[in-house]
Coordinates of C-alpha atoms in Angstrom, one line a residue:
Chain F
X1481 CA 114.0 93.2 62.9
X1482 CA 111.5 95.6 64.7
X1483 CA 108.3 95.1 65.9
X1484 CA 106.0 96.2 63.7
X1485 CA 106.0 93.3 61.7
X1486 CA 103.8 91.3 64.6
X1487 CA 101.4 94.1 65.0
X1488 CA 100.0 94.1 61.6
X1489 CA 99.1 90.5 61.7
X1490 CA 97.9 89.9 65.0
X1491 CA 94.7 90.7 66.2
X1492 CA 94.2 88.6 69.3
X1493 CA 96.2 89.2 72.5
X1494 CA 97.6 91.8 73.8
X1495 CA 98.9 94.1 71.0
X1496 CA 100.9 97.8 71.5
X1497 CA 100.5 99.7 68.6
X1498 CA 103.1 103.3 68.3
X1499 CA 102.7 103.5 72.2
X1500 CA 104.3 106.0 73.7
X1501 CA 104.5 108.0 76.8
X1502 CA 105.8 111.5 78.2
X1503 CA 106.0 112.4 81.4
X1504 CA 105.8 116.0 82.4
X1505 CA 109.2 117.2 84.6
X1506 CA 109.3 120.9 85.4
X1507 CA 107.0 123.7 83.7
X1508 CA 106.4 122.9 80.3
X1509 CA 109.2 120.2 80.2
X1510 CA 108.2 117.1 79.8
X1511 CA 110.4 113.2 79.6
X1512 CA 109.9 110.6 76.8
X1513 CA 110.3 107.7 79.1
X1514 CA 108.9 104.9 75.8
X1515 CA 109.2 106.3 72.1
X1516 CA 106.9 104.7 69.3
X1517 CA 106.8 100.7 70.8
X1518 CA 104.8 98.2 68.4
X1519 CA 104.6 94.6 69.1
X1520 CA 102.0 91.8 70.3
X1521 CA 101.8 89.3 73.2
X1522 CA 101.4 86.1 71.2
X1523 CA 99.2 83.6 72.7
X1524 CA 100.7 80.8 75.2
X1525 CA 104.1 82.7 75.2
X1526 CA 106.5 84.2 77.6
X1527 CA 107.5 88.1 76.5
X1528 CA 110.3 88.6 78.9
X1529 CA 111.2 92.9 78.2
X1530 CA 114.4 93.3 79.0
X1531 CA 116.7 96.3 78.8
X1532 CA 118.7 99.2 80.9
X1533 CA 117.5 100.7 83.8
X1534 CA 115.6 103.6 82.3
X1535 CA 114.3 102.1 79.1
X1536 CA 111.1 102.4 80.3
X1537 CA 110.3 98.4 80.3
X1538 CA 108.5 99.1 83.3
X1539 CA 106.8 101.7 82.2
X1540 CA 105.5 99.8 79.2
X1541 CA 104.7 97.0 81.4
X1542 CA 102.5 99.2 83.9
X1543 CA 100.5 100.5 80.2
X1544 CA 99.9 96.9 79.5
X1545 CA 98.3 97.1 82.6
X1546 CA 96.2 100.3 82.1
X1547 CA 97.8 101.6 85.6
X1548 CA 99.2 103.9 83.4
X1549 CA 98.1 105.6 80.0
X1550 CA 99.9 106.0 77.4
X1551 CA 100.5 109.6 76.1
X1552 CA 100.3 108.4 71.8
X1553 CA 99.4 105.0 70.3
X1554 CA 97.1 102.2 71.5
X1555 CA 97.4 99.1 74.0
X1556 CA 94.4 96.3 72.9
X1557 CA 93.6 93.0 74.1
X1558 CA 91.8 90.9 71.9
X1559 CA 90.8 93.9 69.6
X1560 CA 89.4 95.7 72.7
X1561 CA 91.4 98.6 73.8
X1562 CA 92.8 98.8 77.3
X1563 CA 91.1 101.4 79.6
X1564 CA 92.2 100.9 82.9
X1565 CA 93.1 98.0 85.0
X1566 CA 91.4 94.6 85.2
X1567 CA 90.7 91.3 86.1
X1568 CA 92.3 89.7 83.0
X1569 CA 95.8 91.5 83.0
X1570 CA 97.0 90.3 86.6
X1571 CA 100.3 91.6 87.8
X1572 CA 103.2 90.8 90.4
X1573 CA 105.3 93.5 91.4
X1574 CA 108.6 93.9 92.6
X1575 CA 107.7 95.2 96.2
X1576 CA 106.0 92.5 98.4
X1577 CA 102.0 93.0 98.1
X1578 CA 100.3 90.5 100.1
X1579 CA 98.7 92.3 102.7
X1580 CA 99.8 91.7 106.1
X1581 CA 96.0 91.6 107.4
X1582 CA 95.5 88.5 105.6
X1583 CA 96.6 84.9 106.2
X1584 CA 98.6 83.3 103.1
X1585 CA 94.8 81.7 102.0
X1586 CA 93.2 84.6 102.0
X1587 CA 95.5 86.6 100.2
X1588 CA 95.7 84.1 97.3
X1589 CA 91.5 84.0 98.0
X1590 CA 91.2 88.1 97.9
X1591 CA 91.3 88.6 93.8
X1592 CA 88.2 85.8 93.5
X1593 CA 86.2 87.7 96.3
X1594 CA 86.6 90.8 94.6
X1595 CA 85.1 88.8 91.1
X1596 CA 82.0 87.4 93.3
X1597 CA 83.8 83.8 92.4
X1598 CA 81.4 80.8 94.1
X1599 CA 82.9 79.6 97.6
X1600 CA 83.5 76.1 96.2
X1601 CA 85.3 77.3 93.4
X1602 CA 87.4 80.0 95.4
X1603 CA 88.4 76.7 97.9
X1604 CA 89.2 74.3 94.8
X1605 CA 91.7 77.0 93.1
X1606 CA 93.2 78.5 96.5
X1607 CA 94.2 74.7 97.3
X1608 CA 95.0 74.1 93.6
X1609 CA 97.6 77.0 94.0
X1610 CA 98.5 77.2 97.2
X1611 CA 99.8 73.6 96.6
X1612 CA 101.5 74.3 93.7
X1613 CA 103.5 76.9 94.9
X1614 CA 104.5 75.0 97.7
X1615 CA 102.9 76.9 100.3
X1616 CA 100.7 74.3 102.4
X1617 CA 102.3 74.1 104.9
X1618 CA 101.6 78.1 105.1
X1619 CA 98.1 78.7 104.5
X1620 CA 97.4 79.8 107.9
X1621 CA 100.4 81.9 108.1
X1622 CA 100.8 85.6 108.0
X1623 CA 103.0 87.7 105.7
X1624 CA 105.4 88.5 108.1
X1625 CA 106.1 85.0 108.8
X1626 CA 107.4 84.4 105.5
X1627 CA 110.6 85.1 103.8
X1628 CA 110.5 87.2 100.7
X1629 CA 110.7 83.9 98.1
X1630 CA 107.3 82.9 100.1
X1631 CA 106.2 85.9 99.8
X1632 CA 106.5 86.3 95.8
X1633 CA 104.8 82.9 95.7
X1634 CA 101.8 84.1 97.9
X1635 CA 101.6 87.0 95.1
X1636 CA 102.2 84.7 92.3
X1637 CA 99.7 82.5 93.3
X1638 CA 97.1 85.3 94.1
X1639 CA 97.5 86.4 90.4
X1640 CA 96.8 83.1 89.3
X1641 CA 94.1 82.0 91.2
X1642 CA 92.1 85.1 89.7
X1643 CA 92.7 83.9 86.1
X1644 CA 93.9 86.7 84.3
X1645 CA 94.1 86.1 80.3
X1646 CA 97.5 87.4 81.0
X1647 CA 100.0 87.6 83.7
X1648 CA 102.5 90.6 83.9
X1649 CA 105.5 90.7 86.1
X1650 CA 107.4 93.5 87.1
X1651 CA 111.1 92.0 88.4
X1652 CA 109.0 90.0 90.5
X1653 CA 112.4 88.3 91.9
X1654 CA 114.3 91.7 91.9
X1655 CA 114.2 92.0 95.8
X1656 CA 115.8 87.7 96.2
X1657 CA 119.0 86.4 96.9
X1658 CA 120.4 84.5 94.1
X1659 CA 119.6 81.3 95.3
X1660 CA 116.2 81.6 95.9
X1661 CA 115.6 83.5 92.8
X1662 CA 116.8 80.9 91.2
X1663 CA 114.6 78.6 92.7
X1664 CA 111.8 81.0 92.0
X1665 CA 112.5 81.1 88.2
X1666 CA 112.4 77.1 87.7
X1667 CA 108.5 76.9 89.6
X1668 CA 107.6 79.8 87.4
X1669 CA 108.9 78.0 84.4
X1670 CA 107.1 75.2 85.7
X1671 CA 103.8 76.9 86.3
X1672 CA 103.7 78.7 83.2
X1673 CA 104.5 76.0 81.1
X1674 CA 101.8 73.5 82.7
X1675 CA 99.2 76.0 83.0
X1676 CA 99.7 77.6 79.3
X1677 CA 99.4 80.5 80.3
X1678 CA 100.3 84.0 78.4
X1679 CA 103.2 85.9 80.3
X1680 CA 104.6 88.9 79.8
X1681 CA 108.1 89.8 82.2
X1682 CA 110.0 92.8 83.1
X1683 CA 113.6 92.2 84.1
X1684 CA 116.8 93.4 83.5
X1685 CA 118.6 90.3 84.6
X1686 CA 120.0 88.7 81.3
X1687 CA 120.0 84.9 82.7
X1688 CA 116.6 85.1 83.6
X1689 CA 115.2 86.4 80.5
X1690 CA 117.0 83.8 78.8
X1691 CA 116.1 81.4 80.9
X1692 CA 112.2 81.8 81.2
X1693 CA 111.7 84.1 77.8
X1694 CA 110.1 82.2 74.7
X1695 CA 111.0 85.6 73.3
X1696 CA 113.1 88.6 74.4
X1697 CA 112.0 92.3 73.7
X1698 CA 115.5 94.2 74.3
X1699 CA 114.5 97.8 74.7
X1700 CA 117.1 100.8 74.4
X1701 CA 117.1 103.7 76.9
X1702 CA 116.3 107.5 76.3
X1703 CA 113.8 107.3 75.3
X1704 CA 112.7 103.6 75.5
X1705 CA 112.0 101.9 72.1
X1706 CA 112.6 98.4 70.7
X1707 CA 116.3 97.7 69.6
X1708 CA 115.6 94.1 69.0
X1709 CA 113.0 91.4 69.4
X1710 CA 115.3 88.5 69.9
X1711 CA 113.4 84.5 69.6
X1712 CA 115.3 81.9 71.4
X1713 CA 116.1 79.9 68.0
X1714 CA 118.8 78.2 70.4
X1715 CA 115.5 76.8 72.2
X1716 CA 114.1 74.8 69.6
X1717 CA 110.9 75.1 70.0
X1718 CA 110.4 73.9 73.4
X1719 CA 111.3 75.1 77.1
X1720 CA 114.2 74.0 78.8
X1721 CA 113.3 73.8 82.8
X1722 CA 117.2 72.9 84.0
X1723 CA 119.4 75.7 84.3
X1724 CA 122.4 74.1 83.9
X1725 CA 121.0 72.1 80.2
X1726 CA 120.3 75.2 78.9
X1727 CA 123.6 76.8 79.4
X1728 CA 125.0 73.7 78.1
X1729 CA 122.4 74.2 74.8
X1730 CA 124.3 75.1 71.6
X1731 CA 123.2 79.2 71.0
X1732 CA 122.7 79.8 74.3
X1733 CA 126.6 81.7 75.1
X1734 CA 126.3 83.2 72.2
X1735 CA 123.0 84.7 73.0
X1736 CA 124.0 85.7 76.3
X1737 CA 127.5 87.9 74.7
X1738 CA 125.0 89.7 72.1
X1739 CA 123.1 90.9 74.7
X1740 CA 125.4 91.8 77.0
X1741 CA 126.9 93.6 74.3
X1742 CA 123.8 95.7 73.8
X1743 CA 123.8 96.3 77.4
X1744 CA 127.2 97.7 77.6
X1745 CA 126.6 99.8 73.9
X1746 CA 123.1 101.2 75.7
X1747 CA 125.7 101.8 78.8
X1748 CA 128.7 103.5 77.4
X1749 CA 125.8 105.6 75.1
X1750 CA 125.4 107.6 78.9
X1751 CA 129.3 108.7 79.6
Chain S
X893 CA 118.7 129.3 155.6
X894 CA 117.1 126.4 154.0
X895 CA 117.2 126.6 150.0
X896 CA 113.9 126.0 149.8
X897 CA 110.5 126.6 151.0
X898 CA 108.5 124.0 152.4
X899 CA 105.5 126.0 151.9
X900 CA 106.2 126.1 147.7
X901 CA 107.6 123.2 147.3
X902 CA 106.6 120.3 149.4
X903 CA 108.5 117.2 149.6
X904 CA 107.2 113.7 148.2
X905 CA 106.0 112.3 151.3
X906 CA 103.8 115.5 151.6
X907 CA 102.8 115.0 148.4
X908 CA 101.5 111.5 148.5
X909 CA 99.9 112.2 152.0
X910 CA 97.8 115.0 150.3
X911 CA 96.2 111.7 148.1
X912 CA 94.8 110.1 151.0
X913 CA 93.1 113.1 152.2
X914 CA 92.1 114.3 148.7
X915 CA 90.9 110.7 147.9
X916 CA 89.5 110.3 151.5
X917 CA 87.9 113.5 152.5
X918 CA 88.0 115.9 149.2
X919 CA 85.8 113.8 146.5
X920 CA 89.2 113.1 144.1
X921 CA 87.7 110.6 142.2
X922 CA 85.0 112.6 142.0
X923 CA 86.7 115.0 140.1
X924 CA 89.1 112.8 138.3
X925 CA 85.8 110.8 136.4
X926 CA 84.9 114.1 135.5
X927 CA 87.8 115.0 133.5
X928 CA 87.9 111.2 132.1
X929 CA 84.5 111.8 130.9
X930 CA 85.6 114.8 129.2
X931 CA 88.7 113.9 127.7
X932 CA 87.0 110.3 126.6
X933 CA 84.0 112.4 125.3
X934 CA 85.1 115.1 123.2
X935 CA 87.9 112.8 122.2
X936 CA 85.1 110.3 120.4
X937 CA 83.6 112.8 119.0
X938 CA 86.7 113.8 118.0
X939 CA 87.7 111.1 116.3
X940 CA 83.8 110.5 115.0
X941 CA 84.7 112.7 112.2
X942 CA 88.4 112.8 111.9
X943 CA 88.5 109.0 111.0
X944 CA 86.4 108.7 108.0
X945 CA 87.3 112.6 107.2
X946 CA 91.1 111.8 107.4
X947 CA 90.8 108.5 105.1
X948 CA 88.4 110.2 102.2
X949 CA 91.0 113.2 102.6
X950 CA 93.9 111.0 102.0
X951 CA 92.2 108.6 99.6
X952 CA 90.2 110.9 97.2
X953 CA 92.0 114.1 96.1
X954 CA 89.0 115.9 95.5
X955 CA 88.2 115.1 99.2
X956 CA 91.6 116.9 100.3
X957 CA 91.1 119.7 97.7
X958 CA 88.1 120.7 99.4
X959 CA 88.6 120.5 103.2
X960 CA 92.1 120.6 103.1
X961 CA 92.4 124.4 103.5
X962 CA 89.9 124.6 106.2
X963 CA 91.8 121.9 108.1
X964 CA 95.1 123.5 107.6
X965 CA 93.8 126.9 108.4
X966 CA 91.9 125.9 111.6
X967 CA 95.4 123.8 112.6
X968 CA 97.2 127.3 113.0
X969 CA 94.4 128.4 115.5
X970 CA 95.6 128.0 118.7
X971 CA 92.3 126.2 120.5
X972 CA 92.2 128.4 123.8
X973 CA 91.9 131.5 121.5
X974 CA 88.3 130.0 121.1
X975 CA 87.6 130.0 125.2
X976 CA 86.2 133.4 125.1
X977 CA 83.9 132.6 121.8
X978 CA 83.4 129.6 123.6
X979 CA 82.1 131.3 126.9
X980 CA 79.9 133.0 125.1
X981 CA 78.3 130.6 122.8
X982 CA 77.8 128.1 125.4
X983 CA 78.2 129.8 128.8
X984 CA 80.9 128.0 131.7
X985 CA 78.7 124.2 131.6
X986 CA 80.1 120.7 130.0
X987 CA 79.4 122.0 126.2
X988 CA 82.0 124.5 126.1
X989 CA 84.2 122.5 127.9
X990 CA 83.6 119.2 125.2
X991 CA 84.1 121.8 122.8
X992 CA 87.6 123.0 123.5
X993 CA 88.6 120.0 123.8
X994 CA 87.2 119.0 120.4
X995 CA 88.7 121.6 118.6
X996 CA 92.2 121.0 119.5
X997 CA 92.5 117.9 118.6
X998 CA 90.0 117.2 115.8
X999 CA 92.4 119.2 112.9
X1000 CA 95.6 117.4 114.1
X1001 CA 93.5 113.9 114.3
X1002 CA 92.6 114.7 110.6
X1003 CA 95.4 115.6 109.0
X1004 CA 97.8 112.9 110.9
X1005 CA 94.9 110.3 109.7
X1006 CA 95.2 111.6 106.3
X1007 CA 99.0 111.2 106.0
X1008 CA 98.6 107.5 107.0
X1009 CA 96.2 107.0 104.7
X1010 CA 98.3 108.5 101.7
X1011 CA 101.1 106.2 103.3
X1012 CA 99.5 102.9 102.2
X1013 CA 101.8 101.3 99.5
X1014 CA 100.7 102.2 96.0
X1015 CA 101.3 98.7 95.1
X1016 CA 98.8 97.5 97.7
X1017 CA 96.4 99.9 95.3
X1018 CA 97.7 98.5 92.5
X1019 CA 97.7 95.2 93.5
X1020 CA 93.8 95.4 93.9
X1021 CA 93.4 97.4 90.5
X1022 CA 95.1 94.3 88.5
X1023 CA 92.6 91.8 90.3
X1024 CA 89.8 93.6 89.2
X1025 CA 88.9 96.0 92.2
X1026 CA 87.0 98.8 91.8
X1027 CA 87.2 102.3 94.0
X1028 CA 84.6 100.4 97.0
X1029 CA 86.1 97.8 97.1
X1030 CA 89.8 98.7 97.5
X1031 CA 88.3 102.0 100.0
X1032 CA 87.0 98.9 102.2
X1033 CA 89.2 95.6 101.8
X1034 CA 92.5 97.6 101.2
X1035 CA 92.9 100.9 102.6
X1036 CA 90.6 100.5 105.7
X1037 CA 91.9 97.3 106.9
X1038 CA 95.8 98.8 106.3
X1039 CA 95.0 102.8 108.3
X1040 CA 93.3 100.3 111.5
X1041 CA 96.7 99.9 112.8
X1042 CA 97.7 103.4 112.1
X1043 CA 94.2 104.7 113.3
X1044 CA 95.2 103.8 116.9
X1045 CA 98.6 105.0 116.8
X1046 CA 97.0 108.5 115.4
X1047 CA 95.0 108.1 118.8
X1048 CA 97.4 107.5 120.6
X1049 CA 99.3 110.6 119.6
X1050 CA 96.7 113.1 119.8
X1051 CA 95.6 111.5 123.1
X1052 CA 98.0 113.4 125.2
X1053 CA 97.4 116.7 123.3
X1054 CA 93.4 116.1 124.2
X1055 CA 94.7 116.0 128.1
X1056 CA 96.7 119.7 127.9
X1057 CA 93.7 121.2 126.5
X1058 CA 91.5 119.7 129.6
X1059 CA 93.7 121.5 132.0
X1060 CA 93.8 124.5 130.5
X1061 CA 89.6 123.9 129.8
X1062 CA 89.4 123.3 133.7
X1063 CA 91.4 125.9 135.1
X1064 CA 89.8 128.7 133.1
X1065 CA 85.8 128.0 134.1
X1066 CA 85.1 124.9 136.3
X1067 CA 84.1 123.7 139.3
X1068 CA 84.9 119.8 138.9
X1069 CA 87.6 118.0 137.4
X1070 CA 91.3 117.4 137.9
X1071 CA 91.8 121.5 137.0
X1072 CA 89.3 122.3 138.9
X1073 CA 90.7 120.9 142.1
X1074 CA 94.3 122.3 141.0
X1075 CA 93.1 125.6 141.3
X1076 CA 91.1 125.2 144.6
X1077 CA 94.1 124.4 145.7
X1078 CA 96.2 127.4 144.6
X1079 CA 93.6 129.6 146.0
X1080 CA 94.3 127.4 149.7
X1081 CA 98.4 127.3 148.9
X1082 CA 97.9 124.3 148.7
X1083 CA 100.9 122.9 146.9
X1084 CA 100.8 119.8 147.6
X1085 CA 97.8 119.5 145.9
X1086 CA 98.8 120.9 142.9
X1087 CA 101.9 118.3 142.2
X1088 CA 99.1 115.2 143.5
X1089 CA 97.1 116.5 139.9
X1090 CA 99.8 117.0 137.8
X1091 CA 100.6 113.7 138.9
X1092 CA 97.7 112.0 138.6
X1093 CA 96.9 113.7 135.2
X1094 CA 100.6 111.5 134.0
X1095 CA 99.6 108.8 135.5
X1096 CA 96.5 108.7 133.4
X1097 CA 98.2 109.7 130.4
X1098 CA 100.6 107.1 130.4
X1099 CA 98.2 104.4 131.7
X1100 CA 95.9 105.3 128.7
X1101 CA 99.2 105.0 126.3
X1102 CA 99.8 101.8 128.1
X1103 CA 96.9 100.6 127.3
X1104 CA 96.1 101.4 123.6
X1105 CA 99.7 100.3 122.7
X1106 CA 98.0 96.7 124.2
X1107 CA 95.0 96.7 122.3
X1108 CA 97.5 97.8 119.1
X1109 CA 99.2 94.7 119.7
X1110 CA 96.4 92.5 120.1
X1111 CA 94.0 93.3 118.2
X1112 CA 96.6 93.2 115.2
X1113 CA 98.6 89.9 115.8
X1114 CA 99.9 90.6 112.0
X1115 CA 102.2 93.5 112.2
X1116 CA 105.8 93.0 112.0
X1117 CA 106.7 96.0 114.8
X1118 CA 104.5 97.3 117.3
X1119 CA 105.0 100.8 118.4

């Protein structure tokens, strides 16, 4: 299966159509870091892109963005095409972003500020979200008091709060331990799934992807393009928010050993 | 024999008498709010331009495209090469004094502020682009706040520099300030008096590093280190 199939039905959303994108190396030399990638965001769902290092997932993620441009093909949301960043494609990056001037508050405040958002309504979502990411007892608190799960959650949150038609996340977990991230994965779950929100996930960690993804785009390395757009048939229909019921869930092992044989075949393609 | 002279090199108890009679009888303080006024003076003027010039330069790359080359250029001047020009243009009073001063530090203020600026985390930039920021608002709720920290440390760096080019701006025309007194005193043999400036001008120097290191760490409670 390949992508195009979804992007000639879908009009709404976020839709990639042939995007791809070169990036100039020395004189006249340039990289193809994403070759000829088609698919859509469907509505409500969470993408999770997962793949090699150097299959450009990040890349492609950062286009969806408009951070960066593409070099061929077209990125739209809801028919309109993507020109730069903005307030309805929010993102969470792997780094830690919340600025150290700011208390906890006002970093998941800043986005609304920038939007002119009404006081009232800035205090009624910063509670709404500072509560649900179980940061309360933080609001007053500065980065640097807080450990890097807080941290993620004080980004996470901040994304949120502004409303973004679509929240993108670039291995927003990459820099936790594994306990934490695995804390991490279940509130996201959690959020996502109360909130309906429309997420699309960078990460090359196959547990995760399986674990949050309502959908997996497996990209292949040099250049990137779509090897596979796997659905988690194994699911259902539904998300499962324990980690240890969906290991237990019939489809899920066998899942896991396709991928990870695409992982090693993408691998053993470099020696 | 005695291996040295007491004449040329006086011990410390000489030197810390001179004090009391350059504080009591000579007008020392005189002279040392003199060459606080000029160091404090040219260096606020000083950092009047470099500030905002430094974070445009760093931010904008049209900014650093256009006064770049200037600021490099003028970086590779050595300042005292301008004392004559300087003599000239403004004859022996306070201007050409403020001006030396100026000029060697303003270029290094600029280009150390610019560096800082290019410093701040792309994802900080980023971070503001996906919430909807546009260019004045990131310049002022992103990239200001983050260089405030980094704008004293630049000042605190080119601080000392500001205090070198004093001396030398005292010792070639004047007839007040901490120079000024050094050289009275060579022309007396007074060496003594000598050591008493070059002592005093460390003790202000590291007073004044003292003391913006403080105000680094109070007024920005935030920061994980404070150097």
């Amino acid at each position: 299966m390949t992508g195009n199939s979804i992007q000639s039905t879908q009009r709404s959303g976020l839709v990639l159509q042939h995007v791809s994108k070169e990036y100039p190396v020395k004189s006249g030399e340039s990289v193809l870091a994403v070759s000829d990638v088609s698919f859509g965001v469907i509505e409500n769902e969470i993408c999770v892109l997962l793949g090699p290092s150097g299959c450009g997932k990040s890349t492609v993620l950062h286009m969806m963005a408009g951070l960066i441009d593409p070099t061929l093909g077209s990125l739209t949301l809801d028919g309109v095409k993507i020109h730069g960043p903005g307030q309805d494609r929010g993102m969470v990056f792997q780094g830690y972003t919340s600025f150290p001037w700011l208390t906890v508050e006002e970093n998941v405040e800043y986005g609304m500020r920038l939007n002119n958002v009404s006081a009232a309504e800035r205090k009624e979502r910063v509670d709404y979200f500072i509560a649900r990411v179980d940061l309360s007892r933080f609001r007053n608190a500065y980065p640097k008091q807080l450990s890097g799960g807080m941290k993620q959650r004080v980004a996470i949150a901040r994304m949120l709060a502004n409303a973004p038609k679509i929240s993108l996340m670039d291995e927003p977990f990459g820099a936790l331990d594994a306990e934490t991230r695995w804390h991490m994965q279940e509130l996201l779950l959690d959020i996502i799934d109360e909130s309906k929100m429309t997420a699309v996930m960078v990460t090359h960690d196959i547990p995760e992807a399986l674990f949050l993804a309502d959908r997996i785009i497996f990209l292949s390395r040099h250049p990137g393009r779509i090897r596979e757009i796997l659905s988690m048939d194994f699911k259902q229909g539904r998300r499962i928010t324990n980690k240890e019921e969906l290991i237990e869930t019939p489809g899920y092992i066998e899942l896991e050993r396709n991928i990870l044989r695409m992982m090693r075949q993408e691998a053993s393609e470099d020696v | 024999m005695r291996l040295t002279n007491a004449v040329l090199l006086p011990g410390p108890v000489k030197v810390m008498t001179s004090f009391v009679e350059l504080f009591g009888e000579k007008g020392y303080l005189a002279d040392i709010g003199m060459s606080l006024y000029r160091v404090i003076t040219s260096f606020a003027l000083a950092c009047l331009i470099a500030v905002p010039l430094g974070i445009l330069m760093g931010t904008f790359r049209r900014v650093e495209a256009f006064f770049n080359p200037l600021v490099s250029a003028f970086r590779y001047l050595p300042a005292p090469s301008f004392i004559p020009l300087l003599l000239m243009w403004f004859g022996a009073g306070e201007s050409e004094k403020l001006a030396l001063l100026f000029l060697g530090v303003v270029w290094f203020l600029i280009t150390l502020i610019m560096d800082y600026a290019k410093s701040i985390p792309t994802d900080f930039i980023n971070t503001a682009l996906t919430l909807g920021g546009n260019r004045k608002q990131i310049l002022w709720t992103v990239i200001v706040p983050a260089m405030l920290p980094n704008i004293l440390t630049a000042m605190r760096q080119m601080l000392a520099v500001s205090w070198t080019y004093l001396v030398i701006a005292e010792i070639v025309a004047a007839d007040s300030g901490i120079g000024a007194m050094m050289m009275r005193a060579k022309r007396f043999v007074h060496i003594d008096e000598i050591m008493a400036g070059i002592i005093t001008i460390g003790f202000l120097g590291l007073f004044f590093d003292i003391l913006l290191r403080a105000a680094r760490r109070m007024l920005f409670p935030y920061l994980e280190s404070n150097d």
